[in-house]
Amino acid sequence: MESPHSNGALKSCPIHEFPAFAALGEKLTSALKAVESDTVEYTAADTIYTAGVNAQHIYLLREGHVKLFKTTPAGKDQIIRIVKAGEIFGFDGLVDIRYNHSALPLKQASVCRIAVEKLAALGERRPEVERLIMVRCIKELQHADERLLELGAKRSGERLASFLLAWCCDAQTWTPLVLSRLEIAQLLGLTIETVSRLFAQWKRDGLVQEKRQAIQIMDRKQMVTVAGSHC
Amino acid sequence: MESPHSNGALKSCPIHEFPAFAALGEKLTSALKAVESDTVEYTAADTIYTAGVNAQHIYLLREGHVKLFKTTPAGKDQIIRIVKAGEIFGFDGLVDIRYNHSALPLKQASVCRIAVEKLAALGERRPEVERLIMVRCIKELQHADERLLELGAKRSGERLASFLLAWCCDAQTWTPLVLSRLEIAQLLGLTIETVSRLFAQWKRDGLVQEKRQAIQIMDRKQMVTVAGSHC
DNA sequence: CGCACTCTTGAAGGTGCTCAAGGGTTGTGG
DNA sequence: CCACAACCCTTGAGCACCTTCAAGAGTGCG
């Protein structure tokens, strides 16, 4: 079930203005402008799509964050990926009838969505579009490789440190931590308690600081060491 | 460093005959025939490519198995994916200069490789080729999602059971187990001892049988239960 | 036959999980 | 404005799962 919950009428979305599609060049801009796409606003309570439902749209995240996750038969959630502004998600429709995972906004999300058949039609006329999606997809695959390495071959501290280094691009700067402890745990394949304990320890050690939903890495060098000299 | 170790001269490779490219249709067959591609044979001792080296080729596996893996700074290997005959691997060259992971044959592998610039050139004239790679890539991504769920949210027994169910498509049939215990461990994010103990237990329970590099699931139903009612 | 390699099995230990309780924060309604 | 509930986070204690370390058995190969 999709529950758009848009703020009033759907607004049209200027796809061609986004960095993801910026490389497509002059000639294509007009074609992109002609593509029918809607802007939809989601709050934390809304569902973007659920695993197993018909995959009708491809999404471009304009603003906010989206979590993609799968659930085990036992009911345990694993977050596959945190989508950031400017990134594409929900390609499943180009291949399968149904979505392979679920998508929820973290706090708030503003997305631009295009119907799969519209995109497929555009792809027929403009092969550059599919090339672009191919490229994005390969990059996602590389990202997934890295995450498999983390989950399969690293300890809890290394995983959390790697995540923080990737999340806080700059050290010594306050960065909003949009994820709850539970969500971090579900992303890293740990429990909420383990994540909490690591944070507590690192705060005592002066490695990180935290204040109401924002975080700061104090000692990037040491954090890199904890992560296992990576990133 | 790539070390082809081909058996004598490179043989040309009939790409268009492979299932991966079968859907491309009549018109394209001639174009595919014209693409310069080599067949290369690898033994267990050879390297196909290593993470970090220049990504010069895209590969199609004709025969055998290939493991794609990454290594942590600590020197621990994580197998990302086991490539089976008919599948494509090594797309990194279409996006990056270098390979993102390493590729080794399991026992033996016969691959067909195409230089990235050749494929890119073909892609310019024949957009179907890039669409095909896009589709394959999305499927890989879905596969990666599933593996992230396994590594992040499942216990050792569930992981091994899922793997065996996927590996032995048919129960009650002997299937060659090309992977060593160590490789299974590296694939599932476990230790060799844990894998060995699970096998020993399941053999005692009559769940599986094993004889010189071949394995058979005796009770598929129960194996599905162990896997956590999935697959 | 002996060497190398893989696999098995045991015992001990640690990492991370489970269970449980308490504290802090936010939002809501009286 | 305060009381209270709901929610998230923290912290502790005990334990289970899996790893680590170690030794031995099985297998293949020169």
Coordinates of C-alpha atoms (C1' of nucleotides) in Angstrom, one line a residue:
Chain A
M1 CA 0.0 0.0 0.0
E2 CA 1.4 3.4 -0.9
S3 CA 0.2 6.3 1.2
P4 CA 1.5 9.5 -0.5
H5 CA 0.1 12.0 2.0
S6 CA 1.0 14.9 -0.2
N7 CA 0.6 18.4 1.0
G8 CA -2.3 19.4 -1.0
A9 CA -2.0 19.0 -4.8
L10 CA 1.0 17.2 -6.3
K11 CA 3.6 19.7 -7.6
S12 CA 5.5 19.1 -10.7
C13 CA 9.2 18.4 -10.2
P14 CA 12.1 19.9 -12.2
I15 CA 14.1 16.7 -12.5
H16 CA 16.7 18.2 -14.8
E17 CA 17.8 20.6 -12.0
F18 CA 19.1 17.8 -9.9
P19 CA 22.8 16.9 -9.8
A20 CA 21.9 13.2 -10.5
F21 CA 20.7 14.2 -13.9
A22 CA 22.9 17.3 -14.4
A23 CA 25.4 15.4 -16.5
L24 CA 22.9 14.6 -19.2
G25 CA 23.6 17.7 -21.2
E26 CA 21.8 20.4 -23.0
K27 CA 19.9 18.4 -25.6
L28 CA 18.2 16.2 -23.1
T29 CA 17.1 18.9 -20.7
S30 CA 14.0 19.6 -22.7
A31 CA 13.1 16.0 -22.8
L32 CA 13.5 15.7 -19.1
K33 CA 11.3 18.8 -18.6
A34 CA 8.5 17.0 -20.5
V35 CA 8.6 14.0 -18.2
E36 CA 5.6 13.9 -15.9
S37 CA 6.7 13.7 -12.4
D38 CA 5.2 14.6 -9.0
T39 CA 6.7 15.9 -5.8
V40 CA 5.5 14.2 -2.7
E41 CA 6.1 15.1 0.9
Y42 CA 6.4 12.4 3.6
T43 CA 6.6 12.7 7.3
A44 CA 8.0 10.0 9.7
A45 CA 4.5 8.4 10.0
D46 CA 4.2 7.8 6.2
T47 CA 5.1 4.8 4.1
I48 CA 6.9 5.4 0.8
Y49 CA 6.6 1.8 -0.4
T50 CA 6.6 -1.7 1.1
A51 CA 8.4 -4.8 0.0
G52 CA 6.2 -6.9 -2.2
V53 CA 3.9 -4.3 -3.5
N54 CA 3.7 -3.3 -7.2
A55 CA 6.7 -1.2 -8.1
Q56 CA 5.1 1.7 -9.9
H57 CA 7.6 4.6 -9.4
I58 CA 11.2 5.4 -9.4
Y59 CA 12.2 8.0 -6.8
L60 CA 14.6 10.9 -6.5
L61 CA 15.1 12.2 -3.0
R62 CA 14.9 16.0 -3.0
E63 CA 15.3 16.6 0.7
G64 CA 15.6 14.7 3.9
H65 CA 16.5 11.0 4.4
V66 CA 15.0 7.7 3.5
K67 CA 15.8 4.3 4.9
L68 CA 15.5 1.2 2.7
F69 CA 15.2 -2.0 4.7
K70 CA 14.2 -5.7 4.6
T71 CA 12.6 -7.8 7.3
T72 CA 13.4 -11.4 8.3
P73 CA 10.6 -13.9 8.7
A74 CA 11.4 -13.6 12.4
G75 CA 10.5 -9.9 12.2
K76 CA 14.0 -8.4 12.5
D77 CA 14.7 -5.4 10.3
Q78 CA 17.9 -4.8 8.5
I79 CA 18.5 -1.4 7.0
I80 CA 20.0 -1.8 3.5
R81 CA 20.8 1.8 2.8
I82 CA 20.2 5.3 3.9
V83 CA 19.3 7.5 1.0
K84 CA 20.6 11.1 1.0
A85 CA 19.3 14.1 -0.9
G86 CA 20.0 14.0 -4.6
E87 CA 20.1 10.2 -4.8
I88 CA 17.9 7.8 -6.7
F89 CA 16.1 4.8 -5.2
G90 CA 13.5 2.2 -6.0
F91 CA 14.8 1.0 -9.3
D92 CA 13.2 -2.4 -8.8
G93 CA 10.3 -1.5 -11.1
L94 CA 12.6 -1.5 -14.1
V95 CA 13.2 -5.2 -13.6
D96 CA 10.6 -6.7 -11.3
I97 CA 6.9 -6.3 -10.9
R98 CA 7.3 -5.8 -7.1
Y99 CA 9.6 -3.9 -4.8
N100 CA 12.4 -6.0 -3.2
H101 CA 12.6 -3.9 0.0
S102 CA 10.6 -1.3 1.9
A103 CA 11.2 2.5 2.0
L104 CA 10.4 4.8 4.9
P105 CA 11.4 8.4 5.6
L106 CA 13.7 8.9 8.6
K107 CA 12.2 12.1 9.9
Q108 CA 10.9 13.9 6.8
A109 CA 11.4 13.4 3.1
S110 CA 10.5 15.2 0.0
V111 CA 10.7 13.0 -3.1
C112 CA 10.2 13.4 -6.8
R113 CA 8.7 10.3 -8.4
I114 CA 8.3 9.1 -12.0
A115 CA 6.1 6.3 -13.1
V116 CA 8.2 3.3 -14.4
E117 CA 6.5 3.2 -17.8
K118 CA 7.2 6.9 -18.3
L119 CA 10.8 6.4 -17.5
A120 CA 11.0 3.3 -19.7
A121 CA 9.4 5.3 -22.6
L122 CA 11.9 8.1 -22.1
G123 CA 14.7 5.5 -22.0
E124 CA 13.6 4.2 -25.4
R125 CA 14.1 7.6 -27.0
R126 CA 16.9 8.7 -24.8
P127 CA 19.4 5.9 -24.1
E128 CA 21.5 8.3 -21.9
V129 CA 18.8 8.0 -19.2
E130 CA 19.4 4.3 -18.8
R131 CA 23.1 4.7 -19.0
L132 CA 22.8 7.1 -16.1
I133 CA 20.8 4.7 -14.1
M134 CA 23.2 1.9 -14.9
V135 CA 26.1 4.1 -13.6
R136 CA 24.2 4.9 -10.4
C137 CA 23.4 1.3 -10.0
I138 CA 27.0 0.2 -10.3
K139 CA 27.9 2.7 -7.7
E140 CA 25.2 1.4 -5.4
L141 CA 26.7 -2.1 -6.0
Q142 CA 30.1 -0.9 -4.9
H143 CA 28.6 0.6 -1.8
A144 CA 26.8 -2.7 -1.1
D145 CA 30.1 -4.5 -1.4
E146 CA 31.6 -2.3 1.2
R147 CA 28.7 -2.9 3.5
L148 CA 28.9 -6.6 3.1
L149 CA 32.5 -6.4 4.2
E150 CA 31.5 -4.4 7.2
L151 CA 28.7 -6.8 8.3
G152 CA 30.6 -9.9 7.5
A153 CA 34.1 -9.2 8.6
K154 CA 34.1 -6.4 11.2
R155 CA 33.4 -6.0 14.9
S156 CA 30.8 -3.7 16.5
G157 CA 33.2 -0.9 17.2
E158 CA 34.7 -0.9 13.7
R159 CA 31.2 -0.9 12.2
L160 CA 30.0 2.1 14.2
A161 CA 33.2 4.0 13.7
S162 CA 33.0 3.5 9.9
F163 CA 29.4 4.6 9.9
L164 CA 30.2 7.8 11.9
L165 CA 33.2 8.6 9.7
A166 CA 31.0 8.3 6.6
W167 CA 28.1 10.2 8.2
C168 CA 30.0 13.1 9.6
C169 CA 32.0 14.1 6.5
D170 CA 33.9 16.7 8.5
A171 CA 35.3 16.2 11.9
Q172 CA 35.1 19.0 14.5
T173 CA 31.7 20.0 13.1
W174 CA 28.3 19.4 14.5
T175 CA 26.4 17.1 12.2
P176 CA 22.7 16.3 12.6
L177 CA 22.3 12.6 13.5
V178 CA 19.0 11.8 12.0
L179 CA 19.0 8.2 13.0
S180 CA 17.8 6.8 16.3
R181 CA 19.9 4.3 18.2
L182 CA 17.5 1.6 17.0
E183 CA 18.0 2.6 13.4
I184 CA 21.8 2.7 13.7
A185 CA 21.6 -0.8 15.3
Q186 CA 19.4 -2.1 12.4
L187 CA 21.8 -0.6 9.9
L188 CA 24.9 -2.1 11.4
G189 CA 23.5 -5.5 12.4
L190 CA 23.8 -4.8 16.1
T191 CA 21.4 -4.3 19.0
I192 CA 20.4 -0.9 20.4
E193 CA 22.2 -1.6 23.7
T194 CA 25.5 -2.3 22.0
V195 CA 25.3 0.9 20.0
S196 CA 24.4 2.8 23.2
R197 CA 27.3 1.4 25.1
L198 CA 29.8 2.2 22.4
F199 CA 28.5 5.8 22.3
A200 CA 28.8 6.1 26.0
Q201 CA 32.3 4.8 26.1
W202 CA 33.5 7.0 23.3
K203 CA 31.9 10.1 24.9
R204 CA 33.8 9.2 28.1
D205 CA 37.0 8.9 26.1
G206 CA 36.4 12.3 24.4
L207 CA 36.2 10.7 20.9
V208 CA 32.8 12.1 20.1
Q209 CA 30.4 14.6 21.5
E210 CA 26.6 14.7 21.2
K211 CA 23.9 17.2 21.9
R212 CA 20.2 16.9 21.0
Q213 CA 20.2 15.0 17.7
A214 CA 23.6 16.3 16.6
I215 CA 27.0 14.7 16.8
Q216 CA 30.6 15.7 16.4
I217 CA 33.8 13.6 15.9
M218 CA 36.4 15.2 18.1
D219 CA 39.4 13.0 17.1
R220 CA 39.1 11.9 13.5
K221 CA 42.5 10.2 13.5
Q222 CA 41.6 8.0 16.4
M223 CA 38.2 7.3 15.0
V224 CA 39.9 6.0 11.8
T225 CA 42.1 3.8 14.0
V226 CA 39.0 2.4 15.8
A227 CA 37.4 1.8 12.4
G228 CA 40.4 -0.4 11.5
S229 CA 42.4 2.2 9.5
H230 CA 39.9 2.7 6.8
C231 CA 37.8 5.5 5.2
Chain B
M1 CA 48.4 -7.2 -11.9
E2 CA 46.3 -9.4 -14.2
S3 CA 47.7 -12.8 -15.1
P4 CA 45.6 -14.3 -17.9
H5 CA 47.4 -17.7 -18.2
S6 CA 45.4 -18.5 -21.2
N7 CA 45.8 -22.0 -22.8
G8 CA 47.8 -21.0 -25.8
A9 CA 46.3 -18.3 -28.0
L10 CA 43.2 -16.4 -27.1
K11 CA 40.1 -17.8 -28.7
S12 CA 37.4 -15.5 -29.9
C13 CA 34.2 -15.7 -27.9
P14 CA 30.6 -16.0 -29.3
I15 CA 29.0 -13.7 -26.9
H16 CA 25.7 -13.7 -28.6
E17 CA 25.2 -17.4 -27.8
F18 CA 25.0 -16.8 -24.1
P19 CA 21.7 -16.6 -22.2
A20 CA 22.7 -13.3 -20.7
F21 CA 22.7 -11.7 -24.1
A22 CA 20.1 -14.0 -25.7
A23 CA 17.2 -11.5 -25.2
L24 CA 18.9 -8.9 -27.4
G25 CA 17.2 -10.1 -30.5
E26 CA 18.0 -10.8 -34.2
K27 CA 19.1 -7.3 -35.3
L28 CA 21.8 -7.1 -32.6
T29 CA 23.3 -10.5 -33.1
S30 CA 25.5 -9.4 -36.0
A31 CA 26.7 -6.4 -34.0
L32 CA 27.6 -8.6 -31.0
K33 CA 29.5 -11.0 -33.3
A34 CA 31.6 -8.2 -34.4
V35 CA 32.7 -7.3 -30.9
E36 CA 36.2 -8.3 -30.2
S37 CA 36.3 -10.5 -27.2
D38 CA 38.7 -13.2 -25.9
T39 CA 38.2 -16.4 -24.1
V40 CA 40.5 -17.0 -21.2
E41 CA 41.0 -20.0 -19.1
Y42 CA 41.9 -19.8 -15.4
T43 CA 42.9 -22.4 -12.9
A44 CA 42.7 -22.1 -9.1
A45 CA 46.2 -20.7 -8.9
D46 CA 45.4 -17.7 -11.3
T47 CA 44.2 -14.2 -10.5
I48 CA 41.4 -12.7 -12.7
Y49 CA 41.7 -9.3 -11.2
T50 CA 42.6 -7.6 -7.9
A51 CA 40.9 -4.8 -6.1
G52 CA 42.6 -1.5 -7.0
V53 CA 44.1 -2.4 -10.4
N54 CA 42.9 -0.7 -13.6
A55 CA 39.5 -2.1 -14.6
Q56 CA 40.1 -2.9 -18.3
H57 CA 37.6 -5.6 -19.0
I58 CA 34.1 -6.8 -18.3
Y59 CA 33.7 -10.5 -17.9
L60 CA 31.1 -13.1 -18.8
L61 CA 31.6 -16.5 -17.1
R62 CA 31.3 -19.3 -19.6
E63 CA 32.1 -22.2 -17.3
G64 CA 33.1 -22.9 -13.7
H65 CA 32.8 -20.5 -10.7
V66 CA 34.3 -17.2 -9.7
K67 CA 34.5 -15.6 -6.2
L68 CA 34.4 -11.9 -5.8
F69 CA 35.8 -10.7 -2.5
K70 CA 37.1 -7.7 -0.5
T71 CA 39.7 -7.7 2.2
T72 CA 39.7 -5.7 5.4
P73 CA 42.8 -3.7 6.5
A74 CA 43.2 -6.5 9.1
G75 CA 43.5 -9.0 6.3
K76 CA 40.2 -10.8 6.7
D77 CA 38.4 -11.7 3.4
Q78 CA 34.7 -11.3 2.8
I79 CA 33.3 -13.0 -0.3
I80 CA 30.8 -10.7 -1.9
R81 CA 29.4 -13.0 -4.5
I82 CA 29.9 -16.4 -6.1
V83 CA 29.5 -16.0 -9.9
K84 CA 28.0 -18.9 -11.8
A85 CA 28.2 -19.8 -15.4
G86 CA 26.3 -17.4 -17.7
E87 CA 26.6 -14.4 -15.4
I88 CA 28.4 -11.1 -15.9
F89 CA 30.9 -9.6 -13.5
G90 CA 33.5 -6.8 -13.2
F91 CA 31.3 -3.9 -14.3
D92 CA 33.4 -1.5 -12.3
G93 CA 35.2 -0.3 -15.4
L94 CA 32.1 1.3 -16.7
V95 CA 32.2 3.8 -13.8
D96 CA 35.5 3.7 -12.1
I97 CA 39.1 3.5 -13.2
R98 CA 39.8 0.7 -10.8
Y99 CA 38.2 -2.5 -9.6
N100 CA 36.4 -2.3 -6.3
H101 CA 37.0 -5.9 -5.3
S102 CA 39.1 -8.9 -6.3
A103 CA 38.1 -11.9 -8.5
L104 CA 39.5 -15.4 -8.3
P105 CA 38.3 -18.7 -9.9
L106 CA 37.1 -21.2 -7.4
K107 CA 38.5 -24.3 -9.0
Q108 CA 38.5 -23.5 -12.6
A109 CA 36.9 -20.8 -14.7
S110 CA 36.5 -20.1 -18.4
V111 CA 35.6 -16.5 -19.0
C112 CA 34.9 -14.3 -22.0
R113 CA 36.2 -10.8 -21.6
I114 CA 35.5 -7.6 -23.4
A115 CA 37.6 -4.4 -23.1
V116 CA 35.5 -1.6 -21.5
E117 CA 36.1 0.9 -24.3
K118 CA 34.9 -1.7 -26.8
L119 CA 31.7 -2.2 -24.8
A120 CA 31.3 1.5 -24.3
A121 CA 31.6 2.0 -28.0
L122 CA 29.0 -0.7 -28.7
G123 CA 26.8 0.9 -26.1
E124 CA 26.9 4.1 -28.0
R125 CA 25.5 2.5 -31.1
R126 CA 23.3 -0.1 -29.4
P127 CA 21.6 1.2 -26.3
E128 CA 20.1 -2.2 -25.6
V129 CA 23.5 -3.4 -24.4
E130 CA 23.6 -0.8 -21.6
R131 CA 19.9 -1.5 -20.8
L132 CA 20.8 -5.1 -20.4
I133 CA 23.7 -4.3 -18.1
M134 CA 21.4 -2.0 -16.1
V135 CA 18.9 -4.8 -15.7
R136 CA 21.6 -7.3 -14.6
C137 CA 23.0 -4.7 -12.2
I138 CA 19.6 -4.1 -10.6
K139 CA 19.3 -7.9 -10.1
E140 CA 22.7 -8.0 -8.5
L141 CA 21.6 -5.2 -6.2
Q142 CA 18.5 -7.2 -5.1
H143 CA 20.8 -10.1 -4.4
A144 CA 23.1 -7.9 -2.4
D145 CA 20.1 -6.7 -0.4
E146 CA 19.2 -10.2 0.5
R147 CA 22.8 -10.9 1.5
L148 CA 22.9 -7.8 3.7
L149 CA 19.8 -9.2 5.5
E150 CA 21.5 -12.5 6.0
L151 CA 24.8 -11.1 7.4
G152 CA 23.1 -8.4 9.5
A153 CA 20.1 -10.1 10.9
K154 CA 20.6 -13.9 10.9
R155 CA 22.4 -16.5 13.0
S156 CA 25.0 -18.9 11.8
G157 CA 22.6 -21.8 11.2
E158 CA 20.2 -19.7 9.3
R159 CA 22.9 -18.3 7.1
L160 CA 24.4 -21.7 6.2
A161 CA 21.0 -23.2 5.6
S162 CA 20.0 -20.4 3.3
F163 CA 23.2 -20.8 1.4
L164 CA 22.7 -24.6 1.0
L165 CA 19.2 -24.1 -0.2
A166 CA 20.3 -21.6 -2.8
W167 CA 23.3 -23.7 -3.8
C168 CA 21.5 -27.1 -4.1
C169 CA 18.5 -26.1 -6.3
D170 CA 17.1 -29.6 -6.0
A171 CA 17.0 -31.6 -2.8
Q172 CA 17.6 -35.3 -2.8
T173 CA 20.2 -34.8 -5.5
W174 CA 24.0 -34.8 -5.3
T175 CA 25.3 -31.3 -6.1
P176 CA 29.1 -30.5 -6.4
L177 CA 30.1 -28.3 -3.5
V178 CA 32.9 -26.3 -5.2
L179 CA 33.5 -24.2 -2.1
S180 CA 35.9 -25.1 0.7
R181 CA 34.9 -24.7 4.3
L182 CA 37.0 -21.6 4.5
E183 CA 35.3 -20.1 1.5
I184 CA 31.9 -20.9 2.9
A185 CA 32.9 -19.2 6.1
Q186 CA 34.2 -16.1 4.3
L187 CA 31.0 -15.9 2.3
L188 CA 28.7 -16.2 5.4
G189 CA 30.8 -14.0 7.7
L190 CA 31.6 -17.0 10.1
T191 CA 34.7 -19.0 11.0
I192 CA 35.7 -22.2 9.4
E193 CA 35.2 -24.0 12.7
T194 CA 31.6 -22.9 13.0
V195 CA 30.8 -24.0 9.5
S196 CA 32.4 -27.4 10.1
R197 CA 30.5 -27.9 13.4
L198 CA 27.2 -27.1 11.7
F199 CA 27.9 -29.6 8.9
A200 CA 28.9 -32.2 11.4
Q201 CA 25.7 -31.7 13.4
W202 CA 23.4 -31.7 10.4
K203 CA 25.1 -34.9 9.1
R204 CA 24.4 -36.6 12.4
D205 CA 20.8 -35.4 12.3
G206 CA 20.4 -36.8 8.7
L207 CA 19.7 -33.3 7.3
V208 CA 22.4 -33.4 4.7
Q209 CA 24.9 -36.0 3.3
E210 CA 28.3 -35.3 1.9
K211 CA 30.8 -37.3 -0.2
R212 CA 34.0 -36.1 -1.7
Q213 CA 33.1 -32.6 -2.8
A214 CA 29.4 -33.2 -3.4
I215 CA 26.5 -32.5 -1.1
Q216 CA 22.9 -33.4 -0.9
I217 CA 20.0 -32.0 1.2
M218 CA 18.0 -34.9 2.5
D219 CA 15.2 -33.0 4.1
R220 CA 14.5 -29.8 2.3
K221 CA 11.4 -29.0 4.4
Q222 CA 13.4 -29.1 7.6
M223 CA 16.3 -27.2 6.0
V224 CA 13.8 -24.4 5.2
T225 CA 12.8 -24.4 8.8
V226 CA 16.4 -24.1 10.0
A227 CA 16.9 -21.2 7.5
G228 CA 14.0 -19.4 9.2
S229 CA 11.2 -20.3 6.9
H230 CA 12.6 -18.6 3.8
C231 CA 13.8 -19.5 0.3
Chain C
dC1 C1' 56.3 -42.8 2.6
dG2 C1' 56.2 -38.3 4.1
dC3 C1' 54.7 -33.7 3.6
dA4 C1' 51.1 -30.2 3.0
dC5 C1' 46.7 -29.0 3.3
dT6 C1' 41.9 -29.3 4.7
dC7 C1' 38.7 -30.6 7.8
dT8 C1' 37.2 -32.1 12.5
dT9 C1' 36.7 -31.8 17.3
dG10 C1' 37.5 -30.2 22.0
dA11 C1' 38.1 -26.7 25.6
dA12 C1' 38.2 -22.0 27.1
dG13 C1' 37.1 -17.4 26.5
dG14 C1' 35.1 -13.0 24.8
dT15 C1' 32.0 -10.3 22.2
dG16 C1' 27.6 -9.0 21.7
dC17 C1' 22.8 -10.4 23.0
dT18 C1' 18.9 -10.9 26.2
dC19 C1' 16.4 -9.5 30.0
dA20 C1' 15.4 -6.0 33.2
dA21 C1' 15.1 -1.7 35.5
dG22 C1' 15.7 3.2 35.8
dG23 C1' 16.4 8.0 33.9
dG24 C1' 15.6 11.6 30.6
dT25 C1' 13.0 14.0 27.2
dT26 C1' 9.0 15.3 24.6
dG27 C1' 4.3 16.1 24.0
dT28 C1' -0.4 16.2 25.6
dG29 C1' -4.3 17.1 28.4
dG30 C1' -6.2 18.6 32.6
Chain D
dC1 C1' 1.8 25.4 34.3
dC2 C1' 2.1 21.0 36.0
dA3 C1' 1.2 16.0 35.8
dC4 C1' 1.5 12.1 33.4
dA5 C1' 2.2 9.1 29.7
dA6 C1' 4.9 7.5 25.9
dC7 C1' 9.1 7.0 24.0
dC8 C1' 14.0 6.7 23.6
dC9 C1' 18.2 6.1 25.7
dT10 C1' 21.2 4.3 29.3
dT11 C1' 23.2 1.0 32.4
dG12 C1' 23.7 -3.4 34.8
dA13 C1' 23.9 -8.5 35.2
dG14 C1' 23.9 -13.0 33.2
dC15 C1' 24.3 -15.8 29.4
dA16 C1' 24.5 -17.7 24.7
dC17 C1' 26.7 -17.9 20.5
dC18 C1' 30.5 -17.8 18.2
dT19 C1' 35.4 -17.2 18.1
dT20 C1' 40.0 -18.3 19.4
dC21 C1' 43.5 -21.5 20.4
dA22 C1' 45.1 -26.1 20.0
dA23 C1' 45.6 -30.7 18.7
dG24 C1' 44.6 -34.5 15.9
dA25 C1' 42.4 -37.0 11.9
dG26 C1' 41.6 -37.5 7.1
dT27 C1' 43.0 -36.7 2.3
dG28 C1' 45.8 -35.8 -1.8
dC29 C1' 50.2 -35.4 -4.0
dG30 C1' 55.1 -35.6 -5.0

